[in-house]
Coordinates of C-alpha atoms in Angstrom, one line a residue:
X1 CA 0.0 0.0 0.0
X2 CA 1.5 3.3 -1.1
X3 CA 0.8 5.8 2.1
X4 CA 0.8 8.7 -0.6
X5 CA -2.1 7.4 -2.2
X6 CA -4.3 7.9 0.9
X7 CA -7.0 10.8 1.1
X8 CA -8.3 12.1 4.0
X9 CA -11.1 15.4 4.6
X10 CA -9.7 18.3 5.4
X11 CA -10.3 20.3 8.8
X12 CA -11.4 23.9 9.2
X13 CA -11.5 26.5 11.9
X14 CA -8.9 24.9 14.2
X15 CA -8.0 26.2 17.2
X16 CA -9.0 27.0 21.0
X17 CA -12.0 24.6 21.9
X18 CA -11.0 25.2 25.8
X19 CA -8.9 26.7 27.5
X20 CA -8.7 27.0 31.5
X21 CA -6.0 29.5 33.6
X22 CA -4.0 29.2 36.7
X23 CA -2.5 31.4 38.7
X24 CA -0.9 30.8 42.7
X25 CA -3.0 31.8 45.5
X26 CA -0.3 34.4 47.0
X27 CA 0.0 38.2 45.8
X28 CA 1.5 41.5 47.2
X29 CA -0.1 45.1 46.3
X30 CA 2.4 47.2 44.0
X31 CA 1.5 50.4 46.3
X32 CA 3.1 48.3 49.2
X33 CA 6.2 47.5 47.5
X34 CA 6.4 51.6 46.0
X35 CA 6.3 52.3 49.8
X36 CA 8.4 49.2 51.1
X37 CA 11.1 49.8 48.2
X38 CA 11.5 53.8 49.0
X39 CA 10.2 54.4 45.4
X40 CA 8.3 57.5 44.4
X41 CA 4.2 57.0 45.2
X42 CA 2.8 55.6 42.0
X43 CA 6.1 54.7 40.4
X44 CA 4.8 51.2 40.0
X45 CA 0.7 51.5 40.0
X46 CA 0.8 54.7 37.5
X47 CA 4.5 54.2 35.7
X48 CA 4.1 50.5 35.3
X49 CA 0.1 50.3 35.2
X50 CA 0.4 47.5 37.7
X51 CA -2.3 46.7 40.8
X52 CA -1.1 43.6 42.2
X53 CA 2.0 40.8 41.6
X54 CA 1.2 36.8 42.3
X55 CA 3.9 34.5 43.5
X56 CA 4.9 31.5 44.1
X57 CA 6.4 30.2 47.2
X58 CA 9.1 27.2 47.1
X59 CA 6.6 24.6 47.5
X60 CA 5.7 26.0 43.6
X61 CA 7.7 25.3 40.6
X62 CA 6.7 25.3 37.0
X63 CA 5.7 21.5 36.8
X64 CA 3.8 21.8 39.5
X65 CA 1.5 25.2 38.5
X66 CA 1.7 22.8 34.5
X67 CA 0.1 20.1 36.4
X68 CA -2.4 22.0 38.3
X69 CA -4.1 23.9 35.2
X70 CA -3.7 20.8 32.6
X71 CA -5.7 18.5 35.1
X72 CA -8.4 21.3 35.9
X73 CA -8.6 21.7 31.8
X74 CA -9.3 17.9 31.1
X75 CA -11.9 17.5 34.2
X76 CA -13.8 21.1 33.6
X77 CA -14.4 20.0 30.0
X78 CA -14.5 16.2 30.1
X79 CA -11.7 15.4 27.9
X80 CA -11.5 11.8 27.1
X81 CA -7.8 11.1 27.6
X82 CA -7.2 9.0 24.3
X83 CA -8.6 11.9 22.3
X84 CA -5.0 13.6 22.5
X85 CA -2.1 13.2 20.4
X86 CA -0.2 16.1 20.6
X87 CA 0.9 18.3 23.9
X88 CA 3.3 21.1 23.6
X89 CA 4.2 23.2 26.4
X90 CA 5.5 26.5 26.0
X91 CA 7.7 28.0 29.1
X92 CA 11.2 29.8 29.3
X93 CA 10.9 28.6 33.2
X94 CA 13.7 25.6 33.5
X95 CA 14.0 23.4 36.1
X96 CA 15.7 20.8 34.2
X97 CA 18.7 21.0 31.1
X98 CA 17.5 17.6 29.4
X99 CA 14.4 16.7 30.7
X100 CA 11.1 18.6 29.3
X101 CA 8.0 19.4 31.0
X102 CA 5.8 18.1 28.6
X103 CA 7.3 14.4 29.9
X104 CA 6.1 15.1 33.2
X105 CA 2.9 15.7 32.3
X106 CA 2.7 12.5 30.3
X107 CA 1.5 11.2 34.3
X108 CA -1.5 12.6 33.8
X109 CA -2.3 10.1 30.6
X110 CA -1.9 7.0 32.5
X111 CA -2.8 5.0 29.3
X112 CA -1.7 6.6 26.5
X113 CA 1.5 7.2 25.5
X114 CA 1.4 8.3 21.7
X115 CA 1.3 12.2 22.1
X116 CA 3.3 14.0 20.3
X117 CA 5.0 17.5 21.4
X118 CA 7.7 18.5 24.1
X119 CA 8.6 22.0 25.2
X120 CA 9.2 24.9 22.8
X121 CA 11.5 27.9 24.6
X122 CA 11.9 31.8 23.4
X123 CA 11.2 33.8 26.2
X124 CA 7.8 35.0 26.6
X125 CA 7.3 33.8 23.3
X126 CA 7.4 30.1 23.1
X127 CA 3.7 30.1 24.3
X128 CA 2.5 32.0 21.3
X129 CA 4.9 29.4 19.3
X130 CA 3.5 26.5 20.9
X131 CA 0.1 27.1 20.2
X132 CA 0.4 27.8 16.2
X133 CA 2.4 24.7 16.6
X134 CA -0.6 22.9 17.8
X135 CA -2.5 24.3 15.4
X136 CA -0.6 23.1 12.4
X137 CA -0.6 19.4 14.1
X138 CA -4.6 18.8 14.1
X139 CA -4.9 20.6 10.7
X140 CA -2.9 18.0 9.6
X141 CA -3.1 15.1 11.5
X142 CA -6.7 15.7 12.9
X143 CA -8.1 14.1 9.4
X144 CA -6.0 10.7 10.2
X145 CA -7.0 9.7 13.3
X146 CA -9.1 12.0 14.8
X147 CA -7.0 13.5 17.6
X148 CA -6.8 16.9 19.2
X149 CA -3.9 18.6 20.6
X150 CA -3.4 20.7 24.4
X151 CA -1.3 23.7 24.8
X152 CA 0.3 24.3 28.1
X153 CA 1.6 27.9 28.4
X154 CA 3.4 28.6 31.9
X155 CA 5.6 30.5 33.5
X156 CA 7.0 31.6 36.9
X157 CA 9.0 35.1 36.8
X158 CA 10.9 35.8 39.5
X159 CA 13.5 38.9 39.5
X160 CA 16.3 39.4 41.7
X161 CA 16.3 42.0 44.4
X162 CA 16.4 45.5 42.8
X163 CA 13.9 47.6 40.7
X164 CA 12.9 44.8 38.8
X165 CA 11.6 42.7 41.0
X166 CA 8.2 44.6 40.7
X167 CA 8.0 43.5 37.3
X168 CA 7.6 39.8 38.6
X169 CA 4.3 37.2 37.9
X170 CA 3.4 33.4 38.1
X171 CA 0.3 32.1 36.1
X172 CA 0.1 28.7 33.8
X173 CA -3.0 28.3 30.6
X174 CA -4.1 25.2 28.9
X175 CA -6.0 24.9 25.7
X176 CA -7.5 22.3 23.6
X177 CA -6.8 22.6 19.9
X178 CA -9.5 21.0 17.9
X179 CA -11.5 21.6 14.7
X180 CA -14.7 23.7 14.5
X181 CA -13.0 25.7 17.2
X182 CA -14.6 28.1 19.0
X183 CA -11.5 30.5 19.0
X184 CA -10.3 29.7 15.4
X185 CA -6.5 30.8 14.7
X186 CA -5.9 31.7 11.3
X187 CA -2.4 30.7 10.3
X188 CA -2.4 32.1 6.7
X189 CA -2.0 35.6 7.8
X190 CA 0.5 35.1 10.9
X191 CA 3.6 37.3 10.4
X192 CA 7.0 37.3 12.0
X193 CA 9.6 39.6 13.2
X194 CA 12.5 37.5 14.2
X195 CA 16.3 39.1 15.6
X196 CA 19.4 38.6 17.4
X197 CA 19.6 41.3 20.7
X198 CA 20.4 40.9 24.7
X199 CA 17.6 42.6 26.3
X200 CA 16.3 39.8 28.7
X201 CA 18.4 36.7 28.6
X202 CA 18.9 33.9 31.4
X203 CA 22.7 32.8 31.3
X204 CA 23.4 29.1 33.0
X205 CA 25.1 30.8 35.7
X206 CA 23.6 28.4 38.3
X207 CA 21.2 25.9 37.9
X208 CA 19.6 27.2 40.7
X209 CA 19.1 31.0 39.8
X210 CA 16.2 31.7 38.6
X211 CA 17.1 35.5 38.0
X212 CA 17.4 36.8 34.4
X213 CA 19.8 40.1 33.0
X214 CA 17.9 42.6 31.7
X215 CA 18.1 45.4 29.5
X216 CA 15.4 47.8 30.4
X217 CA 15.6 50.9 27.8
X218 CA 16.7 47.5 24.8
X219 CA 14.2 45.0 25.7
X220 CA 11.3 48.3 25.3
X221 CA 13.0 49.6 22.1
X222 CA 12.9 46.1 20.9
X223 CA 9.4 45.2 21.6
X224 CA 8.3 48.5 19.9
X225 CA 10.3 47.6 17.2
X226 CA 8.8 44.3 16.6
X227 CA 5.3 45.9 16.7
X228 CA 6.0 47.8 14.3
X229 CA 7.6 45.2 11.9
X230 CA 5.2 43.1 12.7
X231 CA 2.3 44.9 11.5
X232 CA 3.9 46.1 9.1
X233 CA 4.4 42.1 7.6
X234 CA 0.8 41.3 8.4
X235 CA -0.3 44.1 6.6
X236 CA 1.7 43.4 3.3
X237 CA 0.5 39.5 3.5
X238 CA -3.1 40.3 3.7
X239 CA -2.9 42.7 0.9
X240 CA -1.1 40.5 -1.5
X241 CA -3.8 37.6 -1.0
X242 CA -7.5 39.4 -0.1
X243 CA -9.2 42.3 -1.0
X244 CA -7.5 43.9 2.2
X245 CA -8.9 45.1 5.7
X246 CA -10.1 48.1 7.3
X247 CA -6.9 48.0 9.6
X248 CA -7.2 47.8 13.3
X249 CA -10.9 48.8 12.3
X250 CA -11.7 45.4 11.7
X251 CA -10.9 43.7 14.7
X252 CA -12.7 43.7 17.9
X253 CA -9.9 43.3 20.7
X254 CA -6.5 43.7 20.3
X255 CA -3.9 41.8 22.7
X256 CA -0.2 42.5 23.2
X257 CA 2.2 40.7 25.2
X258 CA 2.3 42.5 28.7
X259 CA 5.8 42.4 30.4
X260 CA 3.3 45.5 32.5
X261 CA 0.6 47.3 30.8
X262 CA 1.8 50.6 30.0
X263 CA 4.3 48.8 27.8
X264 CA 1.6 47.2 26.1
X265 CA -0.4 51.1 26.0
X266 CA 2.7 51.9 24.1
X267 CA 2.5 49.1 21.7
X268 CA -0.9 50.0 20.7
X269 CA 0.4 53.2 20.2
X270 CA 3.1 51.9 17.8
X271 CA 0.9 49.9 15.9
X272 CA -2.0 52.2 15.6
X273 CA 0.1 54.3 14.6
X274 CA 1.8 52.1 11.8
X275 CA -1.3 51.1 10.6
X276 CA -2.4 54.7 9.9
X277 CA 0.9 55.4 8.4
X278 CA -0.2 52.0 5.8
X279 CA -3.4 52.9 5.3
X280 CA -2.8 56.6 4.3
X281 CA 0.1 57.0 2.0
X282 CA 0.8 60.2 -0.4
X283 CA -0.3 60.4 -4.1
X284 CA 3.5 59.0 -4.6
X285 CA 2.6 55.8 -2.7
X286 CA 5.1 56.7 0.6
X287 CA 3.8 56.0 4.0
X288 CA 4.4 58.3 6.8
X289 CA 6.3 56.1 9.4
X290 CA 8.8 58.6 10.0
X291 CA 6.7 61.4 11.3
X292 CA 6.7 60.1 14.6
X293 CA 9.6 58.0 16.6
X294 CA 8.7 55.9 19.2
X295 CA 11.4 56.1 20.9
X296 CA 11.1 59.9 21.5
X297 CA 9.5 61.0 24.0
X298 CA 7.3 63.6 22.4
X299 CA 6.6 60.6 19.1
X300 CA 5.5 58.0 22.1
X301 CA 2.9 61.0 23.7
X302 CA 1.9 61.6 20.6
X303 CA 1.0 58.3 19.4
X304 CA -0.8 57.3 23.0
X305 CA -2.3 60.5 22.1
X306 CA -3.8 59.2 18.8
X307 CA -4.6 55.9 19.8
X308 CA -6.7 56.6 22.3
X309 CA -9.9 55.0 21.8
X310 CA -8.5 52.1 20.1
X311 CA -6.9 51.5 23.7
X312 CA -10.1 52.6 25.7
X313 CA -12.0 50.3 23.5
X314 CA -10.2 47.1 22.5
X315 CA -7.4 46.7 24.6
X316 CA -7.4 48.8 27.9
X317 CA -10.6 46.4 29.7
X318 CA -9.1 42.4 28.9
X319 CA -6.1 43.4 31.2
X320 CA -7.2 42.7 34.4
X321 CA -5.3 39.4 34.4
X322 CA -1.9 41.7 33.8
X323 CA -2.8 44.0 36.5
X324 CA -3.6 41.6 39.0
X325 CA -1.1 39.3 38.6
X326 CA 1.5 40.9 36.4
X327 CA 4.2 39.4 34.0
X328 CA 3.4 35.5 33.8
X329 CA 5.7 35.1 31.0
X330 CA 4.0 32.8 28.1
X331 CA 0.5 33.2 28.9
X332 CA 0.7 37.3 29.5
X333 CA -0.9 37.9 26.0
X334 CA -3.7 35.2 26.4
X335 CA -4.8 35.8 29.8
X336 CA -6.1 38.8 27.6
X337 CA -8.4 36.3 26.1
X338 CA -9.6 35.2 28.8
X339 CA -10.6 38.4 30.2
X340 CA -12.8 39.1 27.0
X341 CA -14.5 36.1 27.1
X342 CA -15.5 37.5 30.3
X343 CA -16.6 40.1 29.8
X344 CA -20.3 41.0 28.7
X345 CA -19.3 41.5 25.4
X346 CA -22.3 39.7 23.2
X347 CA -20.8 37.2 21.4
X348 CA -24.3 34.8 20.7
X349 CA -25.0 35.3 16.6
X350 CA -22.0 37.2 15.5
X351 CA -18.4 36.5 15.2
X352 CA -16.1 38.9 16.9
X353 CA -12.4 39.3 15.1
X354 CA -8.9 39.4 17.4
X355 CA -5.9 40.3 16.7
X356 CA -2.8 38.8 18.8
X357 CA 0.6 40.0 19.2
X358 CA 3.5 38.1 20.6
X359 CA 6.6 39.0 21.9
X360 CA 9.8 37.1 23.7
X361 CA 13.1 38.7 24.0
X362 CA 16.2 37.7 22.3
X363 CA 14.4 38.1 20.1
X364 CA 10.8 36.3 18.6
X365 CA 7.7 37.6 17.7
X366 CA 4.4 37.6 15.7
X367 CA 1.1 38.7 14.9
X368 CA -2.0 36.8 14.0
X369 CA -5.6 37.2 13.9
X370 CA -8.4 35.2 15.1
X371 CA -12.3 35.0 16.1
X372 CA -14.5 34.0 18.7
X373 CA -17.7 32.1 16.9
X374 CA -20.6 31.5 18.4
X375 CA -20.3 27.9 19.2
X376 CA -22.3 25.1 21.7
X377 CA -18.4 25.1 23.7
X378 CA -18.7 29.4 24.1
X379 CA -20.9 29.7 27.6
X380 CA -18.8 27.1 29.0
X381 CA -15.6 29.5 28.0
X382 CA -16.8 32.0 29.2
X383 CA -18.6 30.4 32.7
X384 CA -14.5 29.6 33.3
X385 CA -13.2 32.7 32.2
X386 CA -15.8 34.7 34.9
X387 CA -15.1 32.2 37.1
X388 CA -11.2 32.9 37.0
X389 CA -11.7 36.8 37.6
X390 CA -13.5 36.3 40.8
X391 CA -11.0 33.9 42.0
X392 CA -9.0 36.8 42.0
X393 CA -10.3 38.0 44.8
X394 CA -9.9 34.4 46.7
X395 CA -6.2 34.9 46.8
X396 CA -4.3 35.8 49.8
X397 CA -2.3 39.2 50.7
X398 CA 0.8 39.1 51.6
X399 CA 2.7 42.7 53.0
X400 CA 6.0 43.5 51.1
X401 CA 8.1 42.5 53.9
X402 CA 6.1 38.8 53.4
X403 CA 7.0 38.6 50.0
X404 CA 10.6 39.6 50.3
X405 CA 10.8 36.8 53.1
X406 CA 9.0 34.1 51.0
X407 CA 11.2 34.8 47.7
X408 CA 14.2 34.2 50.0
X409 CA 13.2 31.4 51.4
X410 CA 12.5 30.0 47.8
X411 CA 16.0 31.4 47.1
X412 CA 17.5 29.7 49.8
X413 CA 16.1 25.8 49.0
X414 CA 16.8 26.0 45.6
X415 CA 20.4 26.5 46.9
X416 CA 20.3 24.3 49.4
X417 CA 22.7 21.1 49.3
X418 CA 20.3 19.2 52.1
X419 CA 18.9 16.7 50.3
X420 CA 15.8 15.0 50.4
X421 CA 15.2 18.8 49.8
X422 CA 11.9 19.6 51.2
X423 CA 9.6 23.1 50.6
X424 CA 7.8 24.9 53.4
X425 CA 4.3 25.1 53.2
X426 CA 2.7 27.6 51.8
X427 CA -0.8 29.1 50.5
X428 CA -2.4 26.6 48.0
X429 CA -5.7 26.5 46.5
X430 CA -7.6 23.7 46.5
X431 CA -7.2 20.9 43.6
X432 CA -3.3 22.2 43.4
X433 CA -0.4 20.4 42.4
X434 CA 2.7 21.1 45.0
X435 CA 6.2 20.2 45.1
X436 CA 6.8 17.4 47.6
X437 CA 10.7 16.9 47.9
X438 CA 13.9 16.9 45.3
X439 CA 16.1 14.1 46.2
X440 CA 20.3 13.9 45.7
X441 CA 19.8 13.3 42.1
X442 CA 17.7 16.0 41.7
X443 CA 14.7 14.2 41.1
X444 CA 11.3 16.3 42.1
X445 CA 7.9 14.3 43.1
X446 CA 4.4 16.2 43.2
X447 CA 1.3 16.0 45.0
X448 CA -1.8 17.0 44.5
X449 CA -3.3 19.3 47.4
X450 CA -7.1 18.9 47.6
X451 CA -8.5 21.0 50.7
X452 CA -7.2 24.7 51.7
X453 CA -4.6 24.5 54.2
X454 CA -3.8 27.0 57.4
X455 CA 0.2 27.9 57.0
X456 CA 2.0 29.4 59.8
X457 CA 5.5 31.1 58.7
X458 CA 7.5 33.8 60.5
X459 CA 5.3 37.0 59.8
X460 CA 1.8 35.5 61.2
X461 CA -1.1 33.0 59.8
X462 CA -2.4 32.8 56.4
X463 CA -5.6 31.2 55.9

């Protein structure tokens, strides 16, 4: 039998059919670390746009919060186990040189072992790669066998002592990738802007440091950069092959990566600003991108300036996710998602049109556009998605000075050379995943904590 010879009926509208979020049950207020830090009031709250930073404690790692939001995706939505064949994880949080994630989440398929997939890393970008990866799988091996792929985005960012720290986040989100989707991704149209810089990079310094070196003023001139480009790319590909689009005009949310959300403000700004330049050009055919600069001062005000409503309107209300828990790495940009489908946004008869943008440094990124169709899976979507926001507010405080303490403490058993090495407890929410102990070798084992625990630690109870 020739295997060429065989024909199969091809899938359309693949993409998210789930898709579930995580994020630890521990946070600190940014106004508390502004005043805790000696900072200048509003330096983080106004400058950065932030509310609130979740954290994990040591008894957290990145297997552990993959775990946890992978096994409340498959119960939430019933997925029959043997209906998966691919599972890519996309994370720049290692634990492990060799070993992937992905493999440890293989225990969670007790009976079937032929699923494709390991772990794709570029920063905050591999979760973006990881997904159109998935995509491209079921379009072509859904009309075989009839299998379905999960994406597991997580992340756990952790900064060093200093003024990044505030920048920090923990959060992990899992989709199913299937046909008929109701979050179609449409791979035609994605466009790339691809680079060498250094503007956030994580040297193997220590296998126990989790801190990154960053380039502050490099890593935002290279972000608006790739905005730019980006669009720019998109733009040009959608000409060549429809009758065009009414630029950002035609979508109905717009998400950016969010390393913090005025940098994402700022992003909007670039590429509303881009796409006004494209879409009005002289009688001579010559765009108008060098009017402004974004990386003047006046140019950036300017462009905020401009893009106003488009910011007000399709961006500015899906970031509560970024506020409340700031950078999670991978699944920044999609927690975005997640906050529309919350939101009271009608989405019954019509289709509504997104428009992602992802960004990692070093550097990756892309733009593609999708839609949200009014499927029999959408009020279940969106029941999770409300459900996440008010869990928000189930999470537990912790003062500046707590935070400081607990990061330490994680500091200090990841260097620790006791071994069985064992975490402290800490706040969990119920149905979580924690880690149990890393023996000599290195090897971690997990649990799975069911009921809410009481933790004493040095500052006073947390319930």
């Amino acid at each position: 039998m020739s295997l060429g010879q065989c024909s199969f009926t091809p899938v359309t509208d693949v993409g998210i059919g789930a898709i579930e979020l995580y994020f630890p049950q521990n946070f600190v207020e940014q106004s508390n670390l502004e005043e805790y830090n000696n900072v200048s009031r509003g330096k983080y709250t106004i400058g950065l746009g932030q509310q609130q930073m979740g954290f994990c404690s040591d008894n957290e790692d990145i297997v552990s919060i993959s775990l946890t939001v992978l096994r409340q995706l498959l119960e939430t939505y019933k997925i029959p186990l043997d209906s998966i064949g691919c599972l890519v994880v996309g994370t720049e949080t290692m634990i492990d040189k060799s070993k992937s994630v992905k493999t440890a989440l293989m225990d969670l398929f007790p009976n079937n072992s032929d699923i494709e997939g390991v772990d794709i890393k570029n920063a905050c970008f591999g979760g973006a790669q990881a997904l159109l990866h998935a995509v491209d799988w079921v379009t072509v091996n859904h009309p075989v066998d009839k299998k379905n792929a999960i994406v597991v985005i997580a992340d756990i960012a952790i900064y060093e002592d200093g003024p990044a720290r505030c920048t920090g986040g923990a959060g992990a989100i899992a989709f199913l990738v299937c046909p008929d989707a109701t979050i179609p991704i449409d791979r035609r149209f994605s466009a790339c802007h691809m680079k060498n810089t250094w503007d956030f990079f994580k040297p193997i310094k220590s296998t126990a440091s989790e801190y990154p070196e960053v380039d502050g003023s490099l890593s935002l001139a290279s972000y608006l950069e790739a905005v730019r480009s980006c669009y720019t790319h998109f733009t040009s590909k959608v000409l060549r092959h429809t009758s065009g689009i009414d630029g950002l005009n035609s979508f109905d949310a717009i998400f950016l990566h969010s390393p913090f959300t005025k940098m994402v403000q700022k992003g909007l700004a670039v590429m509303a600003y881009t796409d006004s330049c494209l879409r009005h050009k002289d009688q001579n055919g010559n765009g108008v991108e060098n009017r402004l600069d974004e990386n003047d001062r006046a140019g950036m005000t300017k462009m905020i300036e401009l893009s106003a409503e488009v910011w007000k309107n399709k961006t500015d209300p899906h970031l509560v996710f970024n506020r409340r828990i700031g950078n999670m790495y991978t699944p920044s940009l999609f927690a975005q998602l997640l906050a529309y489908l919350a939101s009271e946004e009608r989405f019954i008869t019509d289709e509504r049109n997104l428009l992602f943008f992802a960004y990692g440094s070093g550097l990756a990124s892309a733009i593609f556009p999708g839609r949200v169709r009014p499927t029999a899976n959408l009020a279940k979507i969106r029941e999770v998605a409300r459900h996440c926001i008010k869990r928000l507010d189930s999470r537990q405080r912790f003062s500046a000075e707590e935070f400081t303490e607990t990061l330490k403490r994680r500091e200090e058993f990841l260097h620790s050379n006791d071994f069985p090495k064992t975490p402290s407890e800490s706040t969990l929410f119920p149905n979580t995943y924690f880690l149990n102990s890393i023996d000599k070798k290195y090897r971690r084992t997990y649990s799975l904590h069911e009921e809410p625990i009481i933790v004493q630690n040095g500052n006073g109870i947390h319930h």
